[in-house]
PDB file of C-alpha atoms and ligand atoms in Angstrom:
ATOM      1  CA  UNK A 410       0.000   0.000   0.000  1.00 97.00           C
ATOM      2  CA  UNK A 411       1.194   3.501  -0.815  1.00 98.00           C
ATOM      3  CA  UNK A 412       0.105   6.492   1.240  1.00 98.00           C
ATOM      4  CA  UNK A 413       0.572   9.919  -0.302  1.00 98.00           C
ATOM      5  CA  UNK A 414       0.277  12.616   2.366  1.00 98.00           C
ATOM      6  CA  UNK A 415      -0.590  16.008   0.915  1.00 98.00           C
ATOM      7  CA  UNK A 416      -0.807  19.310   2.785  1.00 97.00           C
ATOM      8  CA  UNK A 417      -4.485  19.929   2.051  1.00 97.00           C
ATOM      9  CA  UNK A 418      -7.548  18.923   0.059  1.00 98.00           C
ATOM     10  CA  UNK A 419      -6.575  20.921  -3.052  1.00 97.00           C
ATOM     11  CA  UNK A 420      -3.179  19.268  -3.305  1.00 97.00           C
ATOM     12  CA  UNK A 421      -4.720  15.827  -2.761  1.00 97.00           C
ATOM     13  CA  UNK A 422      -7.209  16.454  -5.533  1.00 98.00           C
ATOM     14  CA  UNK A 423      -4.508  17.676  -7.927  1.00 97.00           C
ATOM     15  CA  UNK A 424      -2.245  14.720  -7.233  1.00 97.00           C
ATOM     16  CA  UNK A 425      -5.047  12.207  -7.713  1.00 98.00           C
ATOM     17  CA  UNK A 426      -6.398  13.805 -10.891  1.00 98.00           C
ATOM     18  CA  UNK A 427      -2.913  13.891 -12.395  1.00 97.00           C
ATOM     19  CA  UNK A 428      -2.329  10.277 -11.441  1.00 97.00           C
ATOM     20  CA  UNK A 429      -5.622   9.203 -13.023  1.00 98.00           C
ATOM     21  CA  UNK A 430      -5.129  11.270 -16.175  1.00 97.00           C
ATOM     22  CA  UNK A 431      -1.591  10.000 -16.699  1.00 96.00           C
ATOM     23  CA  UNK A 432      -2.687   6.393 -16.107  1.00 97.00           C
ATOM     24  CA  UNK A 433      -5.361   6.803 -18.788  1.00 97.00           C
ATOM     25  CA  UNK A 434      -2.847   8.378 -21.169  1.00 96.00           C
ATOM     26  CA  UNK A 435      -0.284   5.640 -20.638  1.00 95.00           C
ATOM     27  CA  UNK A 436      -2.966   2.980 -21.266  1.00 97.00           C
ATOM     28  CA  UNK A 437      -3.696   4.728 -24.587  1.00 97.00           C
ATOM     29  CA  UNK A 438      -7.281   3.369 -24.705  1.00 98.00           C
ATOM     30  CA  UNK A 439      -9.111   2.634 -27.932  1.00 98.00           C
ATOM     31  CA  UNK A 440     -12.742   1.886 -28.716  1.00 97.00           C
ATOM     32  CA  UNK A 441     -11.886  -1.826 -28.798  1.00 97.00           C
ATOM     33  CA  UNK A 442      -9.835  -1.680 -25.616  1.00 97.00           C
ATOM     34  CA  UNK A 443     -11.214   1.103 -23.418  1.00 98.00           C
ATOM     35  CA  UNK A 444      -9.874   2.170 -20.041  1.00 98.00           C
ATOM     36  CA  UNK A 445     -12.313   1.049 -17.329  1.00 98.00           C
ATOM     37  CA  UNK A 446     -12.613   3.213 -14.258  1.00 98.00           C
ATOM     38  CA  UNK A 447     -14.708   2.861 -11.096  1.00 98.00           C
ATOM     39  CA  UNK A 448     -15.975   6.159  -9.670  1.00 98.00           C
ATOM     40  CA  UNK A 449     -17.405   7.457  -6.393  1.00 98.00           C
ATOM     41  CA  UNK A 450     -19.741  10.257  -5.355  1.00 97.00           C
ATOM     42  CA  UNK A 451     -19.540  12.300  -2.135  1.00 94.00           C
ATOM     43  CA  UNK A 452     -17.599  15.384  -1.102  1.00 95.00           C
ATOM     44  CA  UNK A 453     -14.186  13.702  -1.261  1.00 97.00           C
ATOM     45  CA  UNK A 454     -13.946  13.305  -5.083  1.00 98.00           C
ATOM     46  CA  UNK A 455     -15.391  16.736  -6.009  1.00 98.00           C
ATOM     47  CA  UNK A 456     -11.929  18.319  -6.201  1.00 98.00           C
ATOM     48  CA  UNK A 457     -10.611  15.452  -8.342  1.00 98.00           C
ATOM     49  CA  UNK A 458     -13.523  15.832 -10.775  1.00 98.00           C
ATOM     50  CA  UNK A 459     -12.818  19.576 -11.046  1.00 98.00           C
ATOM     51  CA  UNK A 460      -9.152  18.912 -11.779  1.00 97.00           C
ATOM     52  CA  UNK A 461      -9.933  16.179 -14.315  1.00 98.00           C
ATOM     53  CA  UNK A 462     -12.333  18.536 -16.116  1.00 98.00           C
ATOM     54  CA  UNK A 463      -9.555  21.119 -16.193  1.00 97.00           C
ATOM     55  CA  UNK A 464      -7.054  18.597 -17.592  1.00 97.00           C
ATOM     56  CA  UNK A 465      -9.612  17.580 -20.222  1.00 98.00           C
ATOM     57  CA  UNK A 466     -10.272  21.205 -21.225  1.00 97.00           C
ATOM     58  CA  UNK A 467      -6.544  21.863 -21.472  1.00 96.00           C
ATOM     59  CA  UNK A 468      -6.277  18.907 -23.853  1.00 96.00           C
ATOM     60  CA  UNK A 469      -4.189  16.663 -21.589  1.00 95.00           C
ATOM     61  CA  UNK A 470      -6.675  13.818 -21.364  1.00 97.00           C
ATOM     62  CA  UNK A 471      -9.699  12.508 -23.243  1.00 98.00           C
ATOM     63  CA  UNK A 472     -12.469  10.291 -21.895  1.00 98.00           C
ATOM     64  CA  UNK A 473     -13.660   9.229 -25.347  1.00 98.00           C
ATOM     65  CA  UNK A 474     -12.470   5.676 -24.820  1.00 98.00           C
ATOM     66  CA  UNK A 475     -13.105   5.482 -21.096  1.00 98.00           C
ATOM     67  CA  UNK A 476     -15.846   3.308 -19.612  1.00 98.00           C
ATOM     68  CA  UNK A 477     -17.083   4.146 -16.115  1.00 98.00           C
ATOM     69  CA  UNK A 478     -18.790   2.120 -13.401  1.00 98.00           C
ATOM     70  CA  UNK A 479     -20.084   4.027 -10.411  1.00 98.00           C
ATOM     71  CA  UNK A 480     -19.803   2.526  -6.960  1.00 97.00           C
ATOM     72  CA  UNK A 481     -23.305   2.880  -5.679  1.00 96.00           C
ATOM     73  CA  UNK A 482     -26.776   4.383  -5.884  1.00 97.00           C
ATOM     74  CA  UNK A 483     -29.652   4.857  -3.461  1.00 97.00           C
ATOM     75  CA  UNK A 484     -32.652   2.597  -3.886  1.00 97.00           C
ATOM     76  CA  UNK A 485     -35.799   4.505  -4.803  1.00 96.00           C
ATOM     77  CA  UNK A 486     -34.309   7.730  -6.200  1.00 95.00           C
ATOM     78  CA  UNK A 487     -34.694   8.285  -9.931  1.00 93.00           C
ATOM     79  CA  UNK A 488     -32.107   9.947 -12.161  1.00 93.00           C
ATOM     80  CA  UNK A 489     -33.749  13.354 -11.971  1.00 93.00           C
ATOM     81  CA  UNK A 490     -33.664  13.417  -8.176  1.00 94.00           C
ATOM     82  CA  UNK A 491     -30.958  15.888  -7.173  1.00 94.00           C
ATOM     83  CA  UNK A 492     -29.749  13.577  -4.405  1.00 94.00           C
ATOM     84  CA  UNK A 493     -29.365  10.596  -6.708  1.00 96.00           C
ATOM     85  CA  UNK A 494     -25.827   9.599  -7.601  1.00 96.00           C
ATOM     86  CA  UNK A 495     -26.851   9.701 -11.280  1.00 97.00           C
ATOM     87  CA  UNK A 496     -27.622  13.394 -10.923  1.00 97.00           C
ATOM     88  CA  UNK A 497     -24.411  13.997  -8.972  1.00 97.00           C
ATOM     89  CA  UNK A 498     -22.215  12.350 -11.609  1.00 98.00           C
ATOM     90  CA  UNK A 499     -23.710  14.104 -14.612  1.00 98.00           C
ATOM     91  CA  UNK A 500     -23.747  17.495 -12.898  1.00 97.00           C
ATOM     92  CA  UNK A 501     -20.291  17.350 -11.373  1.00 98.00           C
ATOM     93  CA  UNK A 502     -18.368  15.410 -13.984  1.00 98.00           C
ATOM     94  CA  UNK A 503     -19.832  13.714 -17.052  1.00 98.00           C
ATOM     95  CA  UNK A 504     -21.544  16.806 -18.510  1.00 98.00           C
ATOM     96  CA  UNK A 505     -18.170  18.562 -18.646  1.00 98.00           C
ATOM     97  CA  UNK A 506     -16.029  15.950 -20.414  1.00 98.00           C
ATOM     98  CA  UNK A 507     -16.118  14.037 -23.724  1.00 98.00           C
ATOM     99  CA  UNK A 508     -17.415  10.751 -22.280  1.00 98.00           C
ATOM    100  CA  UNK A 509     -19.905   8.806 -24.401  1.00 98.00           C
ATOM    101  CA  UNK A 510     -23.256   8.334 -22.671  1.00 97.00           C
ATOM    102  CA  UNK A 511     -23.251   4.632 -23.541  1.00 98.00           C
ATOM    103  CA  UNK A 512     -19.932   4.223 -21.720  1.00 98.00           C
ATOM    104  CA  UNK A 513     -21.375   5.426 -18.396  1.00 98.00           C
ATOM    105  CA  UNK A 514     -22.652   2.738 -16.036  1.00 98.00           C
ATOM    106  CA  UNK A 515     -24.490   3.591 -12.829  1.00 98.00           C
ATOM    107  CA  UNK A 516     -26.580   1.136 -10.836  1.00 98.00           C
ATOM    108  CA  UNK A 517     -30.311   1.731 -11.247  1.00 97.00           C
ATOM    109  CA  UNK A 518     -31.910   2.051  -7.831  1.00 97.00           C
ATOM    110  CA  UNK A 519     -35.337   2.104  -9.510  1.00 97.00           C
ATOM    111  CA  UNK A 520     -34.943  -1.287 -11.238  1.00 97.00           C
ATOM    112  CA  UNK A 521     -37.908  -3.608 -10.773  1.00 97.00           C
ATOM    113  CA  UNK A 522     -35.571  -6.520 -10.050  1.00 98.00           C
ATOM    114  CA  UNK A 523     -32.774  -5.132  -7.893  1.00 98.00           C
ATOM    115  CA  UNK A 524     -30.944  -8.424  -7.518  1.00 98.00           C
ATOM    116  CA  UNK A 525     -30.812  -8.854 -11.267  1.00 98.00           C
ATOM    117  CA  UNK A 526     -29.604  -5.274 -11.607  1.00 98.00           C
ATOM    118  CA  UNK A 527     -26.696  -6.112  -9.290  1.00 98.00           C
ATOM    119  CA  UNK A 528     -25.708  -9.385 -10.942  1.00 98.00           C
ATOM    120  CA  UNK A 529     -25.906  -7.809 -14.420  1.00 98.00           C
ATOM    121  CA  UNK A 530     -23.609  -5.022 -13.207  1.00 98.00           C
ATOM    122  CA  UNK A 531     -20.987  -7.553 -12.127  1.00 98.00           C
ATOM    123  CA  UNK A 532     -21.316  -9.375 -15.459  1.00 98.00           C
ATOM    124  CA  UNK A 533     -20.889  -6.146 -17.364  1.00 98.00           C
ATOM    125  CA  UNK A 534     -17.735  -5.303 -15.401  1.00 98.00           C
ATOM    126  CA  UNK A 535     -16.378  -8.791 -16.184  1.00 98.00           C
ATOM    127  CA  UNK A 536     -17.238  -8.384 -19.862  1.00 98.00           C
ATOM    128  CA  UNK A 537     -14.695  -5.547 -19.998  1.00 98.00           C
ATOM    129  CA  UNK A 538     -12.063  -7.701 -18.305  1.00 97.00           C
ATOM    130  CA  UNK A 539     -12.500  -5.946 -14.937  1.00 98.00           C
ATOM    131  CA  UNK A 540     -11.806  -2.461 -13.691  1.00 98.00           C
ATOM    132  CA  UNK A 541      -8.440  -0.852 -14.403  1.00 98.00           C
ATOM    133  CA  UNK A 542      -8.594   1.769 -11.674  1.00 98.00           C
ATOM    134  CA  UNK A 543     -11.139   2.168  -8.901  1.00 98.00           C
ATOM    135  CA  UNK A 544     -11.317   5.619  -7.321  1.00 98.00           C
ATOM    136  CA  UNK A 545     -13.139   5.854  -3.991  1.00 98.00           C
ATOM    137  CA  UNK A 546     -13.733   7.703  -0.767  1.00 98.00           C
ATOM    138  CA  UNK A 547     -14.090   6.456   2.785  1.00 97.00           C
ATOM    139  CA  UNK A 548     -16.953   6.835   5.261  1.00 95.00           C
ATOM    140  CA  UNK A 549     -16.322   8.005   8.833  1.00 94.00           C
ATOM    141  CA  UNK A 550     -16.679   4.393   9.998  1.00 94.00           C
ATOM    142  CA  UNK A 551     -14.149   3.196   7.395  1.00 96.00           C
ATOM    143  CA  UNK A 552     -16.635   1.938   4.812  1.00 96.00           C
ATOM    144  CA  UNK A 553     -15.794   1.906   1.111  1.00 97.00           C
ATOM    145  CA  UNK A 554     -18.677   2.423  -1.362  1.00 96.00           C
ATOM    146  CA  UNK A 555     -21.656   1.437   0.832  1.00 95.00           C
ATOM    147  CA  UNK A 556     -19.889  -1.563   2.341  1.00 96.00           C
ATOM    148  CA  UNK A 557     -20.827  -0.787   5.895  1.00 93.00           C
ATOM    149  CA  UNK A 558     -18.985  -2.366   8.856  1.00 95.00           C
ATOM    150  CA  UNK A 559     -19.288  -6.167   8.873  1.00 96.00           C
ATOM    151  CA  UNK A 560     -19.829  -6.391   5.125  1.00 97.00           C
ATOM    152  CA  UNK A 561     -18.160  -9.493   3.787  1.00 98.00           C
ATOM    153  CA  UNK A 562     -14.721  -8.777   2.414  1.00 98.00           C
ATOM    154  CA  UNK A 563     -15.720 -11.161  -0.393  1.00 98.00           C
ATOM    155  CA  UNK A 564     -18.893  -9.238  -1.235  1.00 98.00           C
ATOM    156  CA  UNK A 565     -19.946  -8.383  -4.783  1.00 98.00           C
ATOM    157  CA  UNK A 566     -22.568  -5.894  -6.025  1.00 98.00           C
ATOM    158  CA  UNK A 567     -25.741  -6.169  -3.953  1.00 98.00           C
ATOM    159  CA  UNK A 568     -28.451  -4.391  -1.986  1.00 97.00           C
ATOM    160  CA  UNK A 569     -27.254  -3.015   1.325  1.00 96.00           C
ATOM    161  CA  UNK A 570     -29.071  -1.554   4.307  1.00 94.00           C
ATOM    162  CA  UNK A 571     -27.480   1.695   5.456  1.00 93.00           C
ATOM    163  CA  UNK A 572     -26.477   2.087   9.085  1.00 90.00           C
ATOM    164  CA  UNK A 573     -28.035   4.844  11.159  1.00 93.00           C
ATOM    165  CA  UNK A 574     -24.586   6.460  11.387  1.00 90.00           C
ATOM    166  CA  UNK A 575     -24.294   6.651   7.593  1.00 90.00           C
ATOM    167  CA  UNK A 576     -27.820   8.009   7.313  1.00 94.00           C
ATOM    168  CA  UNK A 577     -27.027  10.690   9.886  1.00 94.00           C
ATOM    169  CA  UNK A 578     -23.845  11.694   8.005  1.00 91.00           C
ATOM    170  CA  UNK A 579     -25.627  11.720   4.627  1.00 92.00           C
ATOM    171  CA  UNK A 580     -28.679  13.580   5.943  1.00 95.00           C
ATOM    172  CA  UNK A 581     -26.741  16.795   5.223  1.00 92.00           C
ATOM    173  CA  UNK A 582     -27.827  16.298   1.588  1.00 91.00           C
ATOM    174  CA  UNK A 583     -31.453  15.639   2.604  1.00 93.00           C
ATOM    175  CA  UNK A 584     -32.355  18.873   4.442  1.00 93.00           C
ATOM    176  CA  UNK A 585     -30.698  17.412   7.560  1.00 94.00           C
ATOM    177  CA  UNK A 586     -33.653  15.068   7.906  1.00 95.00           C
ATOM    178  CA  UNK A 587     -32.546  11.469   8.486  1.00 95.00           C
ATOM    179  CA  UNK A 588     -36.052  10.271   7.589  1.00 94.00           C
ATOM    180  CA  UNK A 589     -35.535  11.538   4.051  1.00 94.00           C
ATOM    181  CA  UNK A 590     -32.362   9.470   3.538  1.00 95.00           C
ATOM    182  CA  UNK A 591     -33.108   6.189   1.738  1.00 96.00           C
ATOM    183  CA  UNK A 592     -32.557   3.162   3.967  1.00 96.00           C
ATOM    184  CA  UNK A 593     -31.088   0.955   1.275  1.00 96.00           C
ATOM    185  CA  UNK A 594     -28.645   1.326  -1.577  1.00 97.00           C
ATOM    186  CA  UNK A 595     -27.148  -0.753  -4.344  1.00 98.00           C
ATOM    187  CA  UNK A 596     -23.403  -0.958  -3.986  1.00 98.00           C
ATOM    188  CA  UNK A 597     -20.440  -2.698  -5.512  1.00 98.00           C
ATOM    189  CA  UNK A 598     -18.914  -5.132  -3.027  1.00 98.00           C
ATOM    190  CA  UNK A 599     -15.573  -5.028  -1.279  1.00 98.00           C
ATOM    191  CA  UNK A 600     -14.355  -7.715  -3.662  1.00 98.00           C
ATOM    192  CA  UNK A 601     -15.581  -5.728  -6.684  1.00 98.00           C
ATOM    193  CA  UNK A 602     -13.282  -2.924  -5.546  1.00 98.00           C
ATOM    194  CA  UNK A 603     -10.310  -5.049  -4.543  1.00 98.00           C
ATOM    195  CA  UNK A 604     -10.516  -6.944  -7.852  1.00 98.00           C
ATOM    196  CA  UNK A 605      -9.598  -3.749  -9.708  1.00 98.00           C
ATOM    197  CA  UNK A 606      -6.030  -3.604 -11.012  1.00 98.00           C
ATOM    198  CA  UNK A 607      -5.406  -0.432  -9.043  1.00 98.00           C
ATOM    199  CA  UNK A 608      -7.372   1.258  -6.243  1.00 98.00           C
ATOM    200  CA  UNK A 609      -6.995   4.939  -5.327  1.00 98.00           C
ATOM    201  CA  UNK A 610      -8.797   6.161  -2.214  1.00 98.00           C
ATOM    202  CA  UNK A 611      -9.229   9.754  -1.080  1.00 98.00           C
ATOM    203  CA  UNK A 612      -9.313  10.500   2.638  1.00 98.00           C
ATOM    204  CA  UNK A 613      -9.497  14.034   3.969  1.00 98.00           C
ATOM    205  CA  UNK A 614     -10.437  15.842   7.143  1.00 98.00           C
ATOM    206  CA  UNK A 615     -10.250  15.238  10.911  1.00 97.00           C
ATOM    207  CA  UNK A 616     -13.506  13.291  10.902  1.00 97.00           C
ATOM    208  CA  UNK A 617     -11.878  10.510   8.845  1.00 98.00           C
ATOM    209  CA  UNK A 618      -8.701  10.275  10.993  1.00 98.00           C
ATOM    210  CA  UNK A 619      -9.878   7.409  13.171  1.00 98.00           C
ATOM    211  CA  UNK A 620     -11.188   5.315  10.247  1.00 98.00           C
ATOM    212  CA  UNK A 621      -7.986   5.943   8.319  1.00 98.00           C
ATOM    213  CA  UNK A 622      -5.678   4.887  11.181  1.00 98.00           C
ATOM    214  CA  UNK A 623      -7.835   1.850  11.820  1.00 98.00           C
ATOM    215  CA  UNK A 624      -7.867   0.849   8.167  1.00 98.00           C
ATOM    216  CA  UNK A 625      -4.121   1.053   7.600  1.00 98.00           C
ATOM    217  CA  UNK A 626      -2.638   0.212  11.021  1.00 98.00           C
ATOM    218  CA  UNK A 627      -5.288  -2.127  12.388  1.00 98.00           C
ATOM    219  CA  UNK A 628      -5.702  -5.722  11.317  1.00 97.00           C
ATOM    220  CA  UNK A 629      -7.699  -6.692   8.256  1.00 98.00           C
ATOM    221  CA  UNK A 630     -11.267  -6.801   9.491  1.00 98.00           C
ATOM    222  CA  UNK A 631     -14.776  -6.613   8.128  1.00 98.00           C
ATOM    223  CA  UNK A 632     -15.458  -4.062  10.889  1.00 97.00           C
ATOM    224  CA  UNK A 633     -13.533  -1.541   8.741  1.00 98.00           C
ATOM    225  CA  UNK A 634     -13.898  -2.464   5.072  1.00 98.00           C
ATOM    226  CA  UNK A 635     -11.140  -0.022   4.094  1.00 98.00           C
ATOM    227  CA  UNK A 636      -8.697  -2.470   5.718  1.00 98.00           C
ATOM    228  CA  UNK A 637      -9.334  -4.967   2.867  1.00 98.00           C
ATOM    229  CA  UNK A 638      -6.955  -2.847   0.788  1.00 98.00           C
ATOM    230  CA  UNK A 639      -4.059  -4.137   2.857  1.00 98.00           C
ATOM    231  CA  UNK A 640      -4.258  -7.286   0.710  1.00 97.00           C
ATOM    232  CA  UNK A 641      -4.285  -5.379  -2.572  1.00 98.00           C
ATOM    233  CA  UNK A 642      -1.111  -5.370  -4.636  1.00 97.00           C
ATOM    234  CA  UNK A 643      -1.607  -1.833  -5.982  1.00 98.00           C
ATOM    235  CA  UNK A 644      -3.510   0.465  -3.683  1.00 98.00           C
ATOM    236  CA  UNK A 645      -2.821   4.125  -3.048  1.00 98.00           C
ATOM    237  CA  UNK A 646      -4.436   6.217  -0.347  1.00 98.00           C
ATOM    238  CA  UNK A 647      -4.188   9.942  -0.966  1.00 98.00           C
ATOM    239  CA  UNK A 648      -4.711  11.797   2.259  1.00 98.00           C
ATOM    240  CA  UNK A 649      -4.452  15.275   3.752  1.00 98.00           C
ATOM    241  CA  UNK A 650      -2.579  16.216   6.942  1.00 98.00           C
ATOM    242  CA  UNK A 651      -5.823  16.521   8.914  1.00 98.00           C
ATOM    243  CA  UNK A 652      -6.800  12.909   8.261  1.00 98.00           C
ATOM    244  CA  UNK A 653      -3.377  11.727   9.530  1.00 98.00           C
ATOM    245  CA  UNK A 654      -4.152  12.963  13.061  1.00 98.00           C
ATOM    246  CA  UNK A 655      -4.505   9.520  14.570  1.00 98.00           C
ATOM    247  CA  UNK A 656      -1.692   7.680  12.791  1.00 98.00           C
ATOM    248  CA  UNK A 657       1.245   6.538  14.890  1.00 98.00           C
ATOM    249  CA  UNK A 658       4.091   9.036  14.571  1.00 98.00           C
ATOM    250  CA  UNK A 659       6.278   6.291  13.086  1.00 98.00           C
ATOM    251  CA  UNK A 660       3.710   5.421  10.407  1.00 98.00           C
ATOM    252  CA  UNK A 661       3.330   9.096   9.493  1.00 98.00           C
ATOM    253  CA  UNK A 662       7.110   9.591   9.297  1.00 98.00           C
ATOM    254  CA  UNK A 663       7.584   6.412   7.269  1.00 98.00           C
ATOM    255  CA  UNK A 664       5.230   7.491   4.493  1.00 98.00           C
ATOM    256  CA  UNK A 665       6.378  11.121   4.561  1.00 97.00           C
ATOM    257  CA  UNK A 666       9.934   9.868   4.054  1.00 98.00           C
ATOM    258  CA  UNK A 667       9.381   7.119   1.521  1.00 97.00           C
ATOM    259  CA  UNK A 668       7.121   9.243  -0.711  1.00 96.00           C
ATOM    260  CA  UNK A 669       8.981  12.540  -0.273  1.00 96.00           C
ATOM    261  CA  UNK A 670       9.965  12.709  -3.957  1.00 95.00           C
ATOM    262  CA  UNK A 671       6.503  11.730  -5.179  1.00 93.00           C
ATOM    263  CA  UNK A 672       4.148  14.212  -3.604  1.00 91.00           C
ATOM    264  CA  UNK A 673       4.143  16.707  -6.465  1.00 90.00           C
ATOM    265  CA  UNK A 674       1.565  15.962  -9.187  1.00 85.00           C
ATOM    266  CA  UNK A 675       3.051  13.770 -11.934  1.00 78.00           C
ATOM    267  CA  UNK A 676       5.032  16.103 -14.158  1.00 64.00           C
ATOM    268  CA  UNK A 677       4.839  14.306 -17.495  1.00 52.00           C
ATOM    269  CA  UNK A 678       1.413  15.803 -18.170  1.00 55.00           C
TER     270      UNK A 678
HETATM  271  C1  GLP B1446     -21.051   7.532   1.154  1.00 72.21           C
HETATM  272  C2  GLP B1446     -20.642   6.854  -0.145  1.00 72.21           C
HETATM  273  C3  GLP B1446     -19.168   6.507  -0.140  1.00 72.21           C
HETATM  274  C4  GLP B1446     -18.353   7.694   0.263  1.00 72.21           C
HETATM  275  C5  GLP B1446     -18.730   8.142   1.654  1.00 72.21           C
HETATM  276  C6  GLP B1446     -17.949   9.338   2.128  1.00 72.21           C
HETATM  277  O1  GLP B1446     -21.326   6.621   2.154  1.00 72.21           O
HETATM  278  N1  GLP B1446     -21.388   5.688  -0.396  1.00 72.21           N
HETATM  279  O2  GLP B1446     -18.799   6.058  -1.422  1.00 72.21           O
HETATM  280  O3  GLP B1446     -16.985   7.373   0.222  1.00 72.21           O
HETATM  281  O4  GLP B1446     -20.106   8.482   1.628  1.00 72.21           O
HETATM  282  O5  GLP B1446     -18.470  10.492   1.573  1.00 72.21           O
HETATM  283  P1  GLP B1446     -17.774  11.900   1.601  1.00 72.21           P
HETATM  284  O6  GLP B1446     -16.765  11.864   0.540  1.00 72.21           O
HETATM  285  O7  GLP B1446     -18.883  12.867   1.290  1.00 72.21           O
HETATM  286  O8  GLP B1446     -17.197  12.092   2.952  1.00 72.21           O
END
């Protein structure tokens, strides 16, 4: 596991966007062999999306041959609902880049057969030969996508009941009314994420410090699904100083030292 410690949220976002854009460029995707990326919603990736849009507008990267799979979607919200993850993705990212509509995949929380929706999603991912890079965030309890504590580390895409804690945190998008937050969501599983060739997670802010320390220094446990990344051969956590608040001093120093030459955004762009 690599941990890139950046000074603040802006620097984290720049580093991650540059990493993603250069990985796409190096892959040199074509229509026949597209680059497949997994994407999150939430506050954490907003800065990365802004930077990627900028890199696209400056001509450094194209999404023409990129296929996307989003991590999750609430059950019961249609695409036009402003709190749906469909709406979030089109508003904050897809509408501003050259992605083809048919290359965008987001779970349909309105599907009449939700189980079929989930198994078809997995099959579609497999049909592309898996995900090249999965970008994600982390919940305050250490969940990735909507894989709440005690989700199986072998889980695939499925329906998941949200914990009260997650509903409280997400109620900020629902007029601070927890009763308006859907109780279930469709989500890729922990294994869907860890099966990607590369995983990049964004962790920022004091409120994530405990989950972050737990996930990287604690043992691998379903109580903190972030910890599953410890078994991944190519995972990178991009983090700000605030989120490092509960790391052991030695862990913090180790990553600061070992990555000291790598914290500037990739310069070949
Ligand atoms: C939700 C999403 C996760 C996301 C998490 C953190 O639970 N399902 O994918 O990582 O929130 O969100 P934020 O980035 O807003 O802190």
